[in-house]
Each structure stands twice: as structure tokens, then as C-alpha cells.
Coordinates of C-alpha atoms and ligand atoms in Angstrom, one line a residue:
M525 CA 0.0 0.0 0.0
R526 CA 1.2 3.5 -0.7
I527 CA 0.4 6.3 1.8
V528 CA 0.9 10.0 1.3
T529 CA 1.7 12.2 4.2
G530 CA 2.1 15.9 4.8
T531 CA 1.9 18.6 7.4
I532 CA 0.8 22.3 7.6
S533 CA 0.8 23.0 11.3
H534 CA 0.2 26.3 13.1
E535 CA -1.6 27.5 16.2
T536 CA -2.7 31.0 15.3
N537 CA -3.2 33.6 17.9
V538 CA -4.9 36.4 15.9
F539 CA -4.1 38.9 18.7
S540 CA -0.3 38.6 18.1
N541 CA 1.4 41.3 16.0
I542 CA 3.9 38.8 14.7
A543 CA 2.7 37.9 11.2
T544 CA 3.3 34.3 10.3
D545 CA 5.1 34.4 7.0
L546 CA 7.1 31.7 5.3
E547 CA 10.2 32.8 7.2
E548 CA 8.4 31.9 10.5
F549 CA 7.9 28.4 9.1
R550 CA 11.5 28.2 7.9
K551 CA 12.8 29.0 11.5
R552 CA 10.9 26.1 13.1
G553 CA 10.9 23.6 10.4
L554 CA 10.0 23.5 6.7
V555 CA 11.2 20.3 5.0
Y556 CA 10.3 18.7 1.7
G557 CA 10.1 15.1 0.6
E558 CA 12.5 12.5 2.0
E559 CA 14.0 15.1 4.4
L560 CA 11.0 14.2 6.6
F561 CA 12.6 10.8 7.4
D562 CA 16.0 12.4 8.4
R563 CA 14.2 14.7 10.8
F564 CA 11.5 12.5 12.4
S565 CA 12.5 8.8 12.1
G566 CA 12.9 7.4 15.5
T567 CA 11.3 10.4 17.3
K568 CA 8.3 10.2 19.6
T569 CA 6.4 12.8 17.6
A570 CA 3.3 12.6 15.4
P571 CA 5.3 12.5 12.1
G572 CA 7.6 9.9 13.8
G573 CA 4.5 7.9 14.6
I574 CA 3.2 8.1 11.0
I575 CA 6.6 6.9 9.7
E576 CA 6.8 4.0 12.3
G577 CA 3.1 3.1 11.8
C578 CA 3.6 2.7 8.0
H579 CA 6.8 0.7 8.6
M580 CA 5.0 -1.7 10.9
H581 CA 2.3 -2.3 8.3
G582 CA 4.7 -2.6 5.4
F583 CA 3.2 0.5 3.8
E584 CA 5.3 2.7 1.5
L585 CA 5.2 6.3 2.9
I586 CA 5.4 9.2 0.4
P587 CA 6.3 12.5 2.2
T588 CA 5.3 15.8 0.6
V589 CA 5.7 18.9 2.8
F590 CA 6.3 19.3 6.5
A591 CA 5.7 22.9 7.7
A592 CA 5.3 24.0 11.3
A593 CA 5.9 27.4 12.9
V594 CA 6.0 28.5 16.5
P595 CA 2.5 29.8 17.4
S596 CA 2.2 33.5 16.3
G597 CA -0.2 35.8 14.4
T598 CA -2.3 35.2 11.4
I599 CA -0.6 33.3 8.5
T600 CA 0.0 35.5 5.5
A601 CA -2.1 34.6 2.4
E602 CA 1.2 34.2 0.5
A603 CA 2.7 31.7 3.0
F604 CA -0.4 29.5 3.1
D605 CA -0.7 29.5 -0.7
I606 CA 2.9 28.3 -1.1
L607 CA 2.6 25.6 1.6
L608 CA -0.9 24.4 0.4
N609 CA 0.3 24.3 -3.3
G610 CA 3.4 22.4 -2.2
L611 CA 1.2 19.9 -0.3
L612 CA -1.3 19.5 -3.1
N613 CA 1.3 19.1 -5.8
G614 CA 3.0 16.4 -3.7
V615 CA -0.4 14.6 -3.4
R616 CA -1.0 15.0 -7.2
N617 CA 2.5 13.7 -8.1
A618 CA 2.3 10.6 -5.9
T619 CA 0.8 8.0 -8.3
A620 CA -1.3 5.0 -7.4
I621 CA -1.9 6.0 -3.7
D622 CA -4.2 4.0 -1.4
A623 CA -4.6 6.5 1.5
V624 CA -3.6 9.9 2.8
V625 CA -2.5 10.3 6.5
L626 CA -1.8 13.9 7.4
H627 CA -0.5 15.5 10.6
L628 CA -2.3 18.8 11.1
H629 CA -2.8 21.1 14.1
G630 CA -6.4 22.3 13.9
A631 CA -6.1 25.9 15.0
G632 CA -4.5 27.5 11.9
V633 CA -5.9 30.8 10.6
S634 CA -4.7 32.5 7.4
E635 CA -5.6 36.0 6.1
V636 CA -8.0 34.2 3.7
Y637 CA -9.1 31.0 5.5
P638 CA -10.3 31.0 9.1
D639 CA -10.0 27.3 9.1
I640 CA -6.9 26.3 7.1
E641 CA -7.2 22.6 8.0
G642 CA -10.7 22.5 6.5
K643 CA -9.3 24.0 3.3
V644 CA -6.4 21.5 3.2
L645 CA -8.8 18.5 3.7
E646 CA -11.3 19.8 1.2
E647 CA -8.7 20.3 -1.5
I648 CA -7.1 17.0 -0.9
R649 CA -10.4 15.2 -1.0
Q650 CA -11.1 16.7 -4.4
I651 CA -7.8 15.3 -5.7
V652 CA -7.9 11.8 -4.2
G653 CA -11.6 11.0 -4.4
G654 CA -12.9 8.3 -2.1
I655 CA -9.7 6.7 -0.7
P656 CA -9.2 7.0 3.1
L657 CA -8.3 10.6 4.1
V658 CA -7.1 10.6 7.7
A659 CA -5.4 13.3 9.9
T660 CA -4.0 13.6 13.4
F661 CA -4.6 16.8 15.3
D662 CA -3.4 18.7 18.3
F663 CA -5.3 18.8 21.6
H664 CA -5.9 22.5 20.8
A665 CA -7.7 21.9 17.5
N666 CA -10.8 24.0 16.9
F667 CA -12.8 21.4 14.8
T668 CA -15.1 22.6 12.1
N669 CA -17.8 20.9 10.0
R670 CA -15.6 21.4 6.9
M671 CA -12.8 19.4 8.5
V672 CA -15.1 16.6 9.7
E673 CA -17.0 16.4 6.4
N674 CA -13.9 16.1 4.3
A675 CA -11.8 13.7 6.4
D676 CA -12.8 10.0 7.0
L677 CA -11.1 9.9 10.4
L678 CA -9.8 12.7 12.7
I679 CA -7.6 11.7 15.7
G680 CA -6.5 14.2 18.3
Y681 CA -4.0 14.0 21.1
D682 CA -5.4 12.9 24.4
T683 CA -2.9 14.7 26.5
Y684 CA -1.9 18.3 27.5
P685 CA 1.1 18.5 27.9
H686 CA 1.1 16.7 24.6
I687 CA 3.0 13.5 25.2
D688 CA 1.0 11.1 23.0
G689 CA 1.6 12.5 19.5
Y690 CA 3.5 9.4 18.4
E691 CA 0.9 7.0 19.9
R692 CA -2.1 8.8 18.2
A693 CA -0.3 8.8 14.9
V694 CA 0.4 5.1 15.1
E695 CA -3.3 4.7 16.0
A696 CA -4.2 6.7 12.9
V697 CA -2.2 4.4 10.7
N698 CA -3.6 1.3 12.4
L699 CA -7.2 2.4 11.7
T700 CA -6.2 3.4 8.1
A701 CA -5.0 -0.1 7.6
R702 CA -8.4 -1.4 8.8
M703 CA -10.2 0.9 6.5
L704 CA -8.0 -0.4 3.7
D705 CA -8.8 -4.1 4.5
G706 CA -12.5 -3.3 4.7
S707 CA -12.9 -4.1 8.5
F708 CA -13.6 -0.6 9.5
K709 CA -16.2 1.8 8.1
P710 CA -16.0 5.1 10.1
T711 CA -19.2 6.9 11.1
K712 CA -18.6 10.0 13.3
A713 CA -20.3 12.8 15.2
L714 CA -18.9 16.2 16.2
R715 CA -20.4 18.0 19.2
Q716 CA -19.3 21.4 20.5
P717 CA -20.6 22.8 23.8
P718 CA -20.4 26.6 24.0
M719 CA -17.2 26.5 26.0
L720 CA -13.9 28.3 25.5
P721 CA -11.7 27.1 28.3
A722 CA -8.4 28.9 29.1
L723 CA -5.2 26.8 28.8
Q724 CA -4.8 26.2 32.5
A725 CA -8.2 24.6 32.7
Q726 CA -7.2 22.2 29.8
F727 CA -4.3 20.5 31.8
T728 CA -5.2 16.8 31.4
G729 CA -3.3 15.8 34.6
R730 CA -6.1 17.2 36.9
Y731 CA -9.8 17.6 37.2
P732 CA -11.9 18.7 35.3
M733 CA -10.1 17.9 32.0
A734 CA -8.9 14.5 33.4
K735 CA -12.5 13.5 34.0
L736 CA -13.6 14.1 30.5
I737 CA -10.6 12.2 29.1
E738 CA -11.3 9.3 31.5
E739 CA -15.0 9.2 30.3
A740 CA -13.9 9.2 26.7
H741 CA -11.5 6.3 27.4
R742 CA -14.3 4.4 29.1
M743 CA -16.5 4.9 26.0
E744 CA -13.7 3.9 23.7
A745 CA -13.8 0.4 25.3
M746 CA -17.5 0.0 24.3
P747 CA -18.4 -2.3 21.4
G748 CA -18.6 -0.4 18.1
V749 CA -16.6 2.6 19.3
E750 CA -13.3 2.9 17.4
T751 CA -11.8 6.2 18.7
I752 CA -12.8 9.4 20.5
T753 CA -11.2 12.8 20.2
V754 CA -11.5 15.3 23.0
A755 CA -10.1 18.6 22.0
A756 CA -10.0 21.5 24.4
G757 CA -9.6 24.1 21.6
F758 CA -7.6 27.2 21.2
P759 CA -9.4 30.4 22.2
W760 CA -7.2 32.9 20.5
S761 CA -7.8 31.7 16.9
D762 CA -11.1 33.5 17.4
I763 CA -13.1 31.6 14.8
P764 CA -16.8 30.8 15.2
E765 CA -16.0 27.2 16.1
A766 CA -13.2 27.9 18.6
G767 CA -13.4 26.0 21.8
M768 CA -14.1 22.5 23.1
S769 CA -15.0 19.7 20.7
F770 CA -15.8 16.0 20.9
I771 CA -15.6 13.6 18.0
V772 CA -16.8 10.1 18.5
T773 CA -16.0 7.6 15.7
T774 CA -17.8 4.4 15.5
H775 CA -17.8 1.4 13.1
D776 CA -20.9 1.9 10.9
D777 CA -23.1 3.1 13.7
Q778 CA -24.2 6.8 13.4
P779 CA -26.7 6.8 16.2
L780 CA -24.1 5.5 18.6
A781 CA -21.6 8.1 17.6
D782 CA -24.3 10.8 17.9
S783 CA -25.4 9.8 21.4
L784 CA -21.9 9.4 22.9
A785 CA -20.7 12.7 21.5
Q786 CA -23.7 14.4 22.9
S787 CA -23.2 12.7 26.3
L788 CA -19.6 14.0 26.4
S789 CA -20.7 17.5 25.4
D790 CA -23.4 17.5 28.1
M791 CA -20.9 16.3 30.7
A792 CA -18.5 19.1 29.9
W793 CA -21.3 21.7 30.0
Q794 CA -22.4 20.5 33.5
M795 CA -18.8 20.9 34.7
R796 CA -18.2 24.3 33.1
R797 CA -17.8 26.3 36.3
D798 CA -14.9 24.0 37.2
F799 CA -13.1 25.3 34.1
L800 CA -12.6 28.7 35.7
V801 CA -9.0 29.3 36.8
S802 CA -7.4 31.5 39.4
P803 CA -3.7 32.0 39.0
M804 CA -1.7 33.7 41.9
P805 CA -0.7 37.4 42.0
V806 CA 2.9 37.6 40.9
H807 CA 4.5 39.3 43.9
E808 CA 2.7 37.1 46.3
A809 CA 4.1 34.0 44.5
L810 CA 7.6 35.5 44.3
R811 CA 7.6 36.3 48.1
H812 CA 6.5 32.7 48.7
A813 CA 9.3 31.4 46.5
K814 CA 11.9 33.5 48.3
T815 CA 11.2 31.8 51.7
A816 CA 10.2 28.3 50.5
T817 CA 12.3 25.6 52.1
A818 CA 11.5 23.0 49.5
T819 CA 12.9 24.0 46.1
P820 CA 12.9 24.5 43.2
V821 CA 9.6 26.4 43.1
V822 CA 8.5 26.4 39.5
L823 CA 6.8 29.7 38.5
A824 CA 4.8 29.7 35.3
D825 CA 4.5 33.0 33.4
I826 CA 1.3 31.8 31.7
G827 CA 0.6 35.2 30.0
D828 CA 3.8 35.1 28.0
N829 CA 3.7 31.5 26.6
P830 CA 5.2 31.3 23.1
G831 CA 3.4 28.0 22.7
G832 CA 0.2 30.0 22.6
G833 CA 1.4 32.8 20.4
S834 CA 2.9 35.2 23.0
P835 CA 6.1 36.8 22.0
E836 CA 8.3 35.4 24.9
D837 CA 10.2 38.6 25.3
G838 CA 8.1 39.9 28.2
T839 CA 9.8 41.4 31.2
Y840 CA 7.0 41.5 33.6
V841 CA 8.1 38.5 35.8
L842 CA 11.9 39.3 35.6
E843 CA 11.2 42.8 36.7
A844 CA 9.2 41.5 39.7
I845 CA 12.0 39.0 40.5
L846 CA 14.5 41.8 40.7
E847 CA 12.1 44.0 42.7
E848 CA 11.6 41.2 45.2
G849 CA 15.4 40.5 45.4
L850 CA 15.0 36.8 44.5
E851 CA 18.3 35.0 43.8
G852 CA 19.6 31.6 42.8
G853 CA 17.0 31.0 40.1
V854 CA 16.8 30.5 36.4
L855 CA 14.5 32.1 33.9
A856 CA 13.6 30.2 30.7
V857 CA 13.6 32.0 28.4
I858 CA 13.6 35.5 27.1
W859 CA 13.6 35.8 23.3
D860 CA 15.9 38.7 22.3
P861 CA 18.2 38.1 19.3
E862 CA 19.8 41.6 19.7
I863 CA 20.9 40.9 23.2
V864 CA 22.4 37.6 22.2
T865 CA 24.5 39.4 19.6
Q866 CA 25.6 42.0 22.2
A867 CA 26.6 39.1 24.5
L868 CA 28.5 37.3 21.7
D869 CA 30.3 40.6 20.8
A870 CA 31.3 41.1 24.5
G871 CA 32.3 37.5 25.2
E872 CA 32.0 35.2 28.2
G873 CA 32.8 36.8 31.5
Q874 CA 32.2 40.3 30.4
A875 CA 29.7 42.8 31.8
I876 CA 27.2 44.4 29.5
T877 CA 24.5 47.0 30.0
I878 CA 21.4 46.0 28.1
E879 CA 17.8 46.9 27.2
L880 CA 16.4 43.4 27.6
G881 CA 13.1 42.2 26.2
G882 CA 9.8 44.0 25.8
H883 CA 10.3 44.8 22.2
T884 CA 7.4 43.1 20.4
D885 CA 4.4 44.8 22.0
D886 CA 3.4 46.7 25.1
L887 CA 1.4 43.8 26.7
H888 CA 4.2 41.9 28.4
G889 CA 6.3 44.5 30.2
A890 CA 8.6 47.2 28.9
P891 CA 12.3 46.8 28.0
L892 CA 14.4 46.3 31.1
T893 CA 17.6 48.3 31.5
V894 CA 20.0 46.1 33.5
T895 CA 23.6 45.3 33.9
A896 CA 24.4 41.6 33.2
R897 CA 27.4 39.4 33.1
V898 CA 27.8 37.0 30.2
K899 CA 28.0 33.7 31.9
S900 CA 28.1 31.4 28.9
L901 CA 27.3 31.2 25.2
A902 CA 26.0 28.3 23.1
D903 CA 24.6 27.4 19.7
G904 CA 21.2 26.7 21.3
T905 CA 20.5 23.2 19.9
F906 CA 19.7 20.2 21.9
T907 CA 17.9 16.8 21.6
N908 CA 14.7 16.5 23.6
E909 CA 15.0 13.9 26.5
G910 CA 11.2 14.0 26.8
P911 CA 8.6 13.1 27.7
M912 CA 7.4 15.6 25.0
G913 CA 8.8 15.0 21.5
T914 CA 11.4 12.6 22.8
G915 CA 14.4 12.4 20.4
A916 CA 13.4 15.4 18.4
Q917 CA 15.8 18.2 17.8
S918 CA 15.2 21.7 19.3
D919 CA 16.8 24.8 18.1
M920 CA 16.8 28.1 20.2
G921 CA 19.3 29.7 17.8
P922 CA 22.5 31.3 19.3
T923 CA 21.9 31.6 23.1
A924 CA 23.4 33.5 26.0
V925 CA 23.1 32.8 29.7
L926 CA 23.3 36.1 31.5
D927 CA 23.8 36.5 35.2
I928 CA 21.5 39.2 36.4
E929 CA 21.7 39.8 40.2
G930 CA 22.4 36.2 41.0
N931 CA 20.0 34.6 38.5
D932 CA 20.6 32.7 35.3
I933 CA 18.6 34.4 32.5
I934 CA 18.5 32.4 29.3
V935 CA 18.3 34.7 26.3
T936 CA 17.6 33.0 22.9
S937 CA 17.6 34.1 19.2
K938 CA 14.6 31.9 18.4
R939 CA 11.3 31.5 20.3
Q940 CA 11.3 28.2 22.3
Q941 CA 8.9 27.2 25.0
P942 CA 10.7 25.5 27.9
T943 CA 9.3 22.0 27.7
D944 CA 12.4 19.9 28.0
L945 CA 15.1 19.8 30.7
Q946 CA 17.8 19.5 28.0
L947 CA 17.2 23.2 27.4
Y948 CA 19.0 23.8 30.7
K949 CA 21.4 20.9 30.7
S950 CA 22.7 21.7 27.2
L951 CA 23.7 25.1 28.7
G952 CA 25.4 23.6 31.7
I953 CA 22.6 24.5 34.1
D954 CA 21.3 21.9 36.6
P955 CA 17.6 23.1 37.1
G956 CA 17.1 20.9 40.1
T957 CA 19.6 22.9 42.1
K958 CA 17.9 26.2 41.6
R959 CA 15.8 28.1 44.2
F960 CA 13.2 28.8 41.5
I961 CA 12.6 28.1 37.8
A962 CA 10.6 30.8 36.0
V963 CA 9.1 29.4 32.8
K964 CA 7.3 31.1 30.0
S965 CA 4.7 28.3 29.5
S966 CA 1.1 27.6 30.3
V967 CA 0.9 23.8 30.8
H968 CA 3.6 22.1 28.6
F969 CA 6.3 22.8 31.1
R970 CA 4.7 20.4 33.6
A971 CA 5.7 17.3 31.7
A972 CA 9.4 17.8 32.3
H973 CA 9.4 20.1 35.3
E974 CA 6.9 18.5 37.7
P975 CA 9.2 15.6 38.5
I976 CA 11.9 18.0 39.7
A977 CA 9.6 20.7 41.2
A978 CA 8.9 21.1 44.9
E979 CA 5.9 23.0 43.9
V980 CA 4.3 24.6 40.8
I981 CA 2.7 28.0 40.9
E982 CA 0.8 29.6 38.0
L983 CA 1.4 33.4 37.9
D984 CA -1.4 35.8 37.0
T985 CA 0.7 37.6 34.4
P986 CA -0.6 39.8 31.6
G987 CA -0.2 38.9 28.0
L988 CA -1.5 37.2 24.9
T989 CA -2.0 33.9 26.6
S990 CA -3.5 35.2 29.9
P991 CA -6.5 33.2 31.0
R992 CA -8.5 36.4 31.6
L993 CA -10.3 35.8 28.3
T994 CA -12.9 38.5 28.8
G995 CA -10.3 41.2 28.2
F996 CA -9.3 40.2 24.7
G997 CA -12.2 41.6 22.5
F998 CA -13.1 38.4 20.6
K999 CA -14.8 39.3 17.3
N1000 CA -15.6 36.0 15.6
V1001 CA -16.2 33.3 18.2
R1002 CA -19.9 32.3 18.5
R1003 CA -21.8 34.0 21.3
P1004 CA -22.9 33.5 23.9
I1005 CA -20.1 31.2 25.1
F1006 CA -18.5 30.3 28.4
P1007 CA -16.7 32.0 30.1
L1008 CA -17.0 35.2 27.9
D1009 CA -20.7 35.8 28.6
A1010 CA -22.0 36.1 32.1
E1011 CA -25.2 34.3 31.4
M1012 CA -23.3 31.2 30.6
L1013 CA -21.9 30.8 34.1
G1014 CA -25.4 30.2 35.5
I1015 CA -27.7 27.3 35.1
T1016 CA -29.2 27.8 31.7
E1017 CA -30.4 25.3 29.1
L1018 CA -27.7 23.8 27.1
K1019 CA -27.3 25.1 23.6
T1020 CA -25.1 22.8 21.6
M1021 CA -24.0 23.4 18.1
D1022 CA -25.3 20.3 16.4
Q1023 CA -22.8 19.2 13.9
D1024 CA -22.7 15.6 12.6
Ligands
ZN2518 ZN1 -1.3 22.1 21.6

């Protein structure tokens, strides 16, 4: 069997002022054809899972385009056109194919298309006709009718932090194999309660998200149920369908798919008030970290998470750390290529006076004028030790570790969410020995940091990934929706978008 694969992956935060052009994709990863194997074979990632799944079934895999960018603003029309045409030409040029298995994100917005994945799937369907068209998705996918109507099978991650991309991709290939041998005829139902949960409430390691996942897994064991996708959604794509989705896929049983998807949607709605979050005021958390006897205290700057489209050059937390006189910590990371250049020019051991961070916008703190000592310099590449994306390469670009008032401040040339401890270790920093670890991350940091953390505190920081969703001025998401509209907090009748 011959399987075509490809990826156009982006989580678009339409409130970001960083336009996502082709260069943004090149920075993170834009590879064509066989290069996909060099980059992902043997990695515990979704593309790695598609490669391995095809290998296990003896399928020939034909790669087209792999394009992914760090979350940022709306994708330019030109960039999406180039990537889409690359993908479609790859599918057209692959002769005698039996199925398509894509790895998509599900929250991509371009200047032209509010739902880029729907466009991708619709265009590919027109090229390939009735053969199986399957895609894996991120846990933050905002599913749409267009996506569900054009794909035979949609499989999302079950975890946030995302540690099961590989497993879900293998599952997608396994189910594709069963569609090809005729033993599986997918029937599916999409339900979307009017809920737009903030990222903190989406953490699958605790109630309430854990309860929904547990219920989905219980249903997956029922006869006739093949796979269930629970997607918490990505608020800042601000499309009508943004928010929580449930897709139940059964074997040739539409009524069963409908009733289970509705049941999950109803359950989420009943629990909605438990999806409100209350992070800690920053100075209160820092004063606590200063006197804590069990360390390290992990402090999450959830408002400036590049994984959700924030710039990662915010100074709000660093300024507060210096005001509180906190020492012996590490901050991961501040994105500031100019400061890295300044540090490289000065050299290790030298003192420099810098205007650090705060360059991208005025939402995450102003540039901070400080004197720093260049502690070390590095090329900024490392191999992930996991559990997220184990074995995959990360690239922060040229990187400087600055000593600012007794703290290690990691300054990078590329935006990189701190999700892996190799980020520190590759720079000669042992994070476990630090008093505190300040991370610019909403939830992903937990996978690697919780095992070494004495405690984790979510900071109530301002920014493009703040859970204070009512302040954003959403324009396109359907209303009313929880938690943007006050009436949705009370007991009202459930209004579900019925989408089969
Ligand atoms: Zn995600």
C-alpha cells in the first residue's frame, strides 16, 4: 500500500502582531520530501508515529511537505498559498496511492481562510476522491464541519502536555489499515458545547479535564466505538467554532456516535464552572518562592507563553523577580536576538548593560535596563530527552546565559517554549539545584518540570495567553459562550451546536 503524508501546522493567535510568513515556518521547520525521514524517524512525535506506523504495516510512505511554525499571528495569504500548493502538488504527483494520512494542528488561521485545515482537507479530498483521508490533530484543535466532512477519520492527542503525538499517529495508521482491509467503516459525530476554556483549565493531569478524558476512554472500550477525540480548543484563533470539541468515531453506527458525542458534550457543560481558573498574583508568588524551604519552586509565566502565540520577550516577571530580590533562580527563556548578539560581541565573563526584552508589543512588560554578566554562550541546539517529543531536535538559535543579580537568565535568538530539561542541561545549568525556575509556558512545562519541582505556581501575568479571556475583545467566536458571557456561568439550558 502507498500512503501519502504531509503537514501544515500552526496554532494561530490572531491577537499577536507577529505575522506568520514563510520565514516563520523556515525558522521552526520546513522540509520537503525525504528530508522528513531524516528529521523525524525514531522520534516520539506525530510525524515519527506516521513513519513508524507505516513501517509496521509494510506501507510505503510518500512524504510531501512538513511545515510547522511556533505559534504566532495570522498566517499570511502568500505563505499559506505556497505551503498548500506544495502539499497539493505532492499529493498529485504521488501516483497510485491508497490513502492519505496527514499531521495537522487544527487551529490555523490565514488571512484568507479562518480554518486552514478545512481548506487543506477539502482540496485533498477533491484530488484523491474516495480513498481513506485521515489526519491527526493537536489537543488545541478547533474542529469545524468542513474538517469533519472532508476527512474520514480525525484523531486528536489525548494529552496536554502533549506526550502522545506518536501513539495517536500510530493509532491513525492502524485504523487506516483497517479501512483499507475493509474491516472498519467510520461513522462519526462532532459536538461542541459553547465552551472556550483557558489553557490552565485544559491540563489533562487534573480535574476537570482529566475526568472528560477518562470518560472518553471508558466509552472507547464499548463495542462499536473505534476512537474518540476530546479537543479543548484554542481560544485565540477567534473563529466561530473555537473551543471545546468531541468527535466520536464508531464502526458503521451513526446513532451510537451521535449519542456518545452528545453525552460528552453535556458532561463538559455541566462541569463548566470548574473550568474557571485563578492564578496567583505575581508578587505574592515570588515572596513565597523567596522563603520556601522545598525547592525548586516552578513559577509559570502563563501570560507570555510562546506555545500559545505570546512573544516570549516579556519582562513582567523578571522585573518582579529583581524587585523582590529573588536570587539563585533560572528564567527560561527571554527571546531577544539583539541581546544575544551583544553578548556574543562582548564575550564570556564580560559585563554588559542591556535593554532586555519588551520589544514586540506593550502587553508583556517594557524593555528592562539592567547590567548583566555574560555567563556562557551556546549554539542553542539540543535533543529532547522527553517526555514531550522525545528524540526530536530543538533549536533556540544562538543563546546566551546572563547572570543578572544572581539569577541565570537564558536569552535566545529563536522563540522556544521551555518544555524539556535539556534546554537547561545543554547550557550547563542543573535546574534541580535552583531556588526557582521561572518558565514562559502555560501547561507544557509540567511534563518535564513536575518531576523535579517542589511545587508549581501559575502566575497571574498579563499577555497574549492570559486566562483572563474576557479582556481580549473576541470578534468572531460564536456567542454566547462560556466564560466570555456572564449568562453562561449560571444554570441555563444547554445550547449545543449540532454538527454531525
Ligand atoms: Zn497544543
